[in-house]
């Protein structure tokens, strides 16, 4: 008998949603994440009095399921509508975590067996069950395995079943993002919503979190475009900082940067979306999910997590 019904690798939006759904159906689940906290690309950082989202900045809801989740968060004071567009009002709601986007992931993780600081190092199919080994050499056996890390990361540790994976899936690539997090000594020039979307070829998104409403002090996250990030990826840290300072300069006005950090997202955005919301192989009790399946957004990851849980519930029903 495996020690647990299911192991989920990755405590981002998709992995947490899968684990929540499975736990609600009575399927015992352990979630492993290599990060120090849950959330993955739903990331929020504190720098002194500043609070900055530095992965996903907002979410939109196109599906009923995600709209219901947002409504639940709103009722509990965790999420709210930020704006209806950045340069102009287009009528579509953009939602944020009122305490930062990461707080939404923390809410999903509440009550689950989530083990952070656990990098899954190997996953091997041993005839009837998975043996999942972490980099501290601890291991767990599970009847079912769900992989929700960006696919190139997932496939680096699944040796035994790798032959069954479609090639397009295992070689799916991601765009990179380099982000600058800058705390300012006075307000930036970003007014209105506090954000600009795709303001230039070099910048994908720039936002002042004081205007956005999550930071006590002015603090900007600037996400460089995929092309800019690719160009500077291997540059020396001081060169990257200098180039980012040039990008942020137009948004500073008379403000100065009092502290800054650079964050590099190697697997920021999947370049293609798989045709179904998850990939599953019943013979190996293996499900692969994440935003590369549901679409390159938080909502896509959420829907993929739901689909993964639904697949596993169906397998369990058949085997009972
Ligand atoms: C800079 C940036 C800006 C974005 N802006 C937006 C936005 O404004 N709106 C929007 O909707 N979406 C945005 N996105 C996309 C959105 O963040 C993602 O689509 C979504 O969060 C992906 O969730 P996920 O669960 O699929 O993956 P992830 O959040 O990446 O979760 C995967 C998890 O797997 C873990 N992991 C990886 N390897 C291992 C291992 N070996 N062992 C254990 N754990 C492992 C990682 O630590 C991670 O926590 C943005 C993304 C980035 C990077």
CSV table of N, CA, C and O in Angstrom, one decimal, residues 41 54-55 150 152-153 171-180 201-205 222-235 240 244 247 262-272 291 296:
chain,number,residue,atom,x,y,z
A,41,UNK,N,4.5,31.4,-8.9
A,41,UNK,CA,4.5,32.7,-9.6
A,41,UNK,C,3.4,33.7,-9.0
A,41,UNK,O,3.3,34.8,-9.5
A,54,UNK,N,5.5,40.4,-7.4
A,54,UNK,CA,6.6,40.5,-8.4
A,54,UNK,C,6.4,39.3,-9.4
A,54,UNK,O,7.3,39.1,-10.3
A,55,UNK,N,5.4,38.5,-9.3
A,55,UNK,CA,5.0,37.6,-10.3
A,55,UNK,C,3.7,38.1,-10.9
A,55,UNK,O,3.6,39.3,-11.4
A,150,UNK,N,6.5,24.1,-14.0
A,150,UNK,CA,6.6,24.3,-15.5
A,150,UNK,C,7.2,23.0,-16.1
A,150,UNK,O,8.1,22.4,-15.5
A,152,UNK,N,9.3,21.8,-18.3
A,152,UNK,CA,10.7,21.3,-18.4
A,152,UNK,C,11.3,21.0,-17.0
A,152,UNK,O,12.1,20.1,-16.9
A,153,UNK,N,10.8,21.7,-16.0
A,153,UNK,CA,11.3,21.4,-14.6
A,153,UNK,C,10.7,20.0,-14.2
A,153,UNK,O,11.4,19.2,-13.6
A,171,UNK,N,9.2,19.1,-24.3
A,171,UNK,CA,10.1,20.1,-24.8
A,171,UNK,C,9.5,21.5,-24.9
A,171,UNK,O,10.1,22.4,-25.4
A,172,UNK,N,8.3,21.6,-24.3
A,172,UNK,CA,7.6,23.0,-24.3
A,172,UNK,C,8.5,24.0,-23.6
A,172,UNK,O,8.9,23.8,-22.5
A,173,UNK,N,8.7,25.1,-24.3
A,173,UNK,CA,9.6,26.2,-23.7
A,173,UNK,C,8.8,27.3,-23.1
A,173,UNK,O,7.6,27.5,-23.4
A,174,UNK,N,9.4,28.1,-22.3
A,174,UNK,CA,8.8,29.2,-21.7
A,174,UNK,C,9.6,30.5,-21.9
A,174,UNK,O,10.8,30.5,-22.0
A,175,UNK,N,8.9,31.7,-22.0
A,175,UNK,CA,9.6,33.0,-22.1
A,175,UNK,C,10.1,33.3,-20.7
A,175,UNK,O,9.6,32.8,-19.7
A,176,UNK,N,11.1,34.1,-20.6
A,176,UNK,CA,11.7,34.5,-19.3
A,176,UNK,C,11.2,35.9,-19.0
A,176,UNK,O,10.8,36.7,-19.9
A,177,UNK,N,11.3,36.3,-17.7
A,177,UNK,CA,11.0,37.7,-17.3
A,177,UNK,C,12.0,38.1,-16.3
A,177,UNK,O,12.3,37.3,-15.3
A,178,UNK,N,12.6,39.2,-16.5
A,178,UNK,CA,13.4,39.8,-15.4
A,178,UNK,C,12.6,41.0,-14.9
A,178,UNK,O,12.1,41.8,-15.6
A,179,UNK,N,12.5,41.0,-13.5
A,179,UNK,CA,11.7,42.0,-12.8
A,179,UNK,C,12.6,42.9,-11.9
A,179,UNK,O,13.5,42.3,-11.3
A,180,UNK,N,12.3,44.2,-11.9
A,180,UNK,CA,13.0,45.1,-10.9
A,180,UNK,C,12.0,45.4,-9.9
A,180,UNK,O,10.8,45.9,-10.2
A,201,UNK,N,8.4,48.4,-26.1
A,201,UNK,CA,8.9,47.1,-26.5
A,201,UNK,C,9.8,46.4,-25.4
A,201,UNK,O,9.9,45.2,-25.4
A,202,UNK,N,10.4,47.2,-24.5
A,202,UNK,CA,11.3,46.6,-23.5
A,202,UNK,C,10.6,46.3,-22.2
A,202,UNK,O,11.1,45.5,-21.4
A,203,UNK,N,9.4,46.9,-22.0
A,203,UNK,CA,8.7,46.7,-20.7
A,203,UNK,C,7.4,46.0,-21.0
A,203,UNK,O,6.6,46.4,-21.8
A,204,UNK,N,7.1,45.0,-20.2
A,204,UNK,CA,5.8,44.3,-20.3
A,204,UNK,C,4.8,45.0,-19.4
A,204,UNK,O,3.6,45.2,-19.8
A,205,UNK,N,5.2,45.3,-18.2
A,205,UNK,CA,4.2,45.8,-17.2
A,205,UNK,C,5.0,46.6,-16.1
A,205,UNK,O,6.1,46.2,-15.7
A,222,UNK,N,8.8,46.5,-12.0
A,222,UNK,CA,8.8,46.7,-13.5
A,222,UNK,C,9.2,45.3,-14.1
A,222,UNK,O,10.2,44.7,-13.7
A,223,UNK,N,8.3,44.7,-14.9
A,223,UNK,CA,8.6,43.5,-15.6
A,223,UNK,C,9.1,43.8,-17.0
A,223,UNK,O,8.3,44.4,-17.8
A,224,UNK,N,10.3,43.4,-17.2
A,224,UNK,CA,10.8,43.6,-18.6
A,224,UNK,C,10.2,42.7,-19.6
A,224,UNK,O,9.6,41.6,-19.2
A,225,UNK,N,10.1,43.1,-20.8
A,225,UNK,CA,9.5,42.2,-21.8
A,225,UNK,C,10.3,40.9,-22.0
A,225,UNK,O,11.4,40.8,-21.6
A,226,UNK,N,9.6,39.9,-22.7
A,226,UNK,CA,10.3,38.6,-22.9
A,226,UNK,C,11.6,38.8,-23.7
A,226,UNK,O,12.6,38.3,-23.4
A,227,UNK,N,11.5,39.7,-24.7
A,227,UNK,CA,12.7,39.9,-25.6
A,227,UNK,C,13.8,40.6,-24.8
A,227,UNK,O,15.0,40.2,-24.9
A,228,UNK,N,13.5,41.6,-24.1
A,228,UNK,CA,14.5,42.3,-23.3
A,228,UNK,C,15.1,41.3,-22.2
A,228,UNK,O,16.3,41.2,-22.1
A,229,UNK,N,14.3,40.5,-21.6
A,229,UNK,CA,14.8,39.6,-20.6
A,229,UNK,C,15.7,38.5,-21.2
A,229,UNK,O,16.7,38.1,-20.6
A,230,UNK,N,15.3,38.0,-22.4
A,230,UNK,CA,16.2,37.1,-23.1
A,230,UNK,C,17.6,37.7,-23.4
A,230,UNK,O,18.6,37.1,-23.2
A,231,UNK,N,17.5,38.9,-23.8
A,231,UNK,CA,18.8,39.6,-24.2
A,231,UNK,C,19.7,39.8,-23.0
A,231,UNK,O,20.9,39.7,-23.2
A,232,UNK,N,19.1,40.1,-21.9
A,232,UNK,CA,20.0,40.4,-20.7
A,232,UNK,C,20.2,39.3,-19.8
A,232,UNK,O,20.8,39.4,-18.7
A,233,UNK,N,19.6,38.1,-20.1
A,233,UNK,CA,19.5,37.0,-19.1
A,233,UNK,C,20.9,36.6,-18.5
A,233,UNK,O,21.1,36.5,-17.3
A,234,UNK,N,21.9,36.5,-19.4
A,234,UNK,CA,23.2,36.1,-18.9
A,234,UNK,C,24.2,37.2,-18.7
A,234,UNK,O,25.3,37.0,-18.4
A,235,UNK,N,23.7,38.4,-18.7
A,235,UNK,CA,24.5,39.6,-18.4
A,235,UNK,C,24.9,39.6,-16.9
A,235,UNK,O,24.3,39.0,-16.1
A,240,UNK,N,22.7,44.2,-15.6
A,240,UNK,CA,21.2,44.1,-15.6
A,240,UNK,C,20.6,45.2,-14.8
A,240,UNK,O,19.6,45.9,-15.2
A,244,UNK,N,18.0,48.0,-16.1
A,244,UNK,CA,16.7,48.1,-15.5
A,244,UNK,C,16.5,49.6,-15.0
A,244,UNK,O,15.4,50.1,-15.1
A,247,UNK,N,15.3,51.6,-17.7
A,247,UNK,CA,13.9,51.4,-18.0
A,247,UNK,C,12.9,52.1,-17.0
A,247,UNK,O,11.9,52.6,-17.4
A,262,UNK,N,16.4,42.5,-7.8
A,262,UNK,CA,16.1,42.0,-9.2
A,262,UNK,C,15.7,40.5,-9.0
A,262,UNK,O,16.2,39.8,-8.2
A,263,UNK,N,14.6,40.2,-9.7
A,263,UNK,CA,14.1,38.8,-9.7
A,263,UNK,C,14.1,38.3,-11.1
A,263,UNK,O,13.6,38.9,-12.0
A,264,UNK,N,14.7,37.1,-11.3
A,264,UNK,CA,14.7,36.5,-12.6
A,264,UNK,C,13.7,35.3,-12.7
A,264,UNK,O,13.9,34.3,-11.9
A,265,UNK,N,12.7,35.3,-13.5
A,265,UNK,CA,11.8,34.2,-13.7
A,265,UNK,C,12.2,33.4,-15.0
A,265,UNK,O,11.9,33.9,-16.1
A,266,UNK,N,12.8,32.3,-14.8
A,266,UNK,CA,13.3,31.5,-16.0
A,266,UNK,C,12.0,30.9,-16.7
A,266,UNK,O,12.0,30.9,-18.0
A,267,UNK,N,11.1,30.4,-16.0
A,267,UNK,CA,9.9,29.8,-16.6
A,267,UNK,C,8.7,30.7,-16.3
A,267,UNK,O,7.8,30.4,-15.5
A,268,UNK,N,8.7,31.9,-16.9
A,268,UNK,CA,7.7,32.9,-16.6
A,268,UNK,C,6.3,32.6,-17.4
A,268,UNK,O,5.3,32.6,-16.8
A,269,UNK,N,6.4,32.4,-18.7
A,269,UNK,CA,5.2,32.2,-19.5
A,269,UNK,C,5.4,31.1,-20.5
A,269,UNK,O,6.3,31.2,-21.3
A,270,UNK,N,4.5,30.1,-20.4
A,270,UNK,CA,4.6,29.0,-21.5
A,270,UNK,C,4.4,29.6,-22.8
A,270,UNK,O,3.4,30.4,-23.0
A,271,UNK,N,5.2,29.2,-23.8
A,271,UNK,CA,5.0,29.8,-25.2
A,271,UNK,C,3.8,29.2,-25.9
A,271,UNK,O,3.3,29.8,-26.9
A,272,UNK,N,3.3,28.0,-25.5
A,272,UNK,CA,2.2,27.4,-26.1
A,272,UNK,C,1.3,26.8,-25.1
A,272,UNK,O,1.7,26.5,-24.0
A,291,UNK,N,-0.2,26.1,-15.9
A,291,UNK,CA,-0.7,27.1,-16.8
A,291,UNK,C,-0.3,26.8,-18.3
A,291,UNK,O,-0.9,27.4,-19.2
A,296,UNK,N,-1.8,30.7,-20.1
A,296,UNK,CA,-0.7,31.3,-19.4
A,296,UNK,C,-1.2,32.4,-18.4
A,296,UNK,O,-0.7,33.5,-18.5
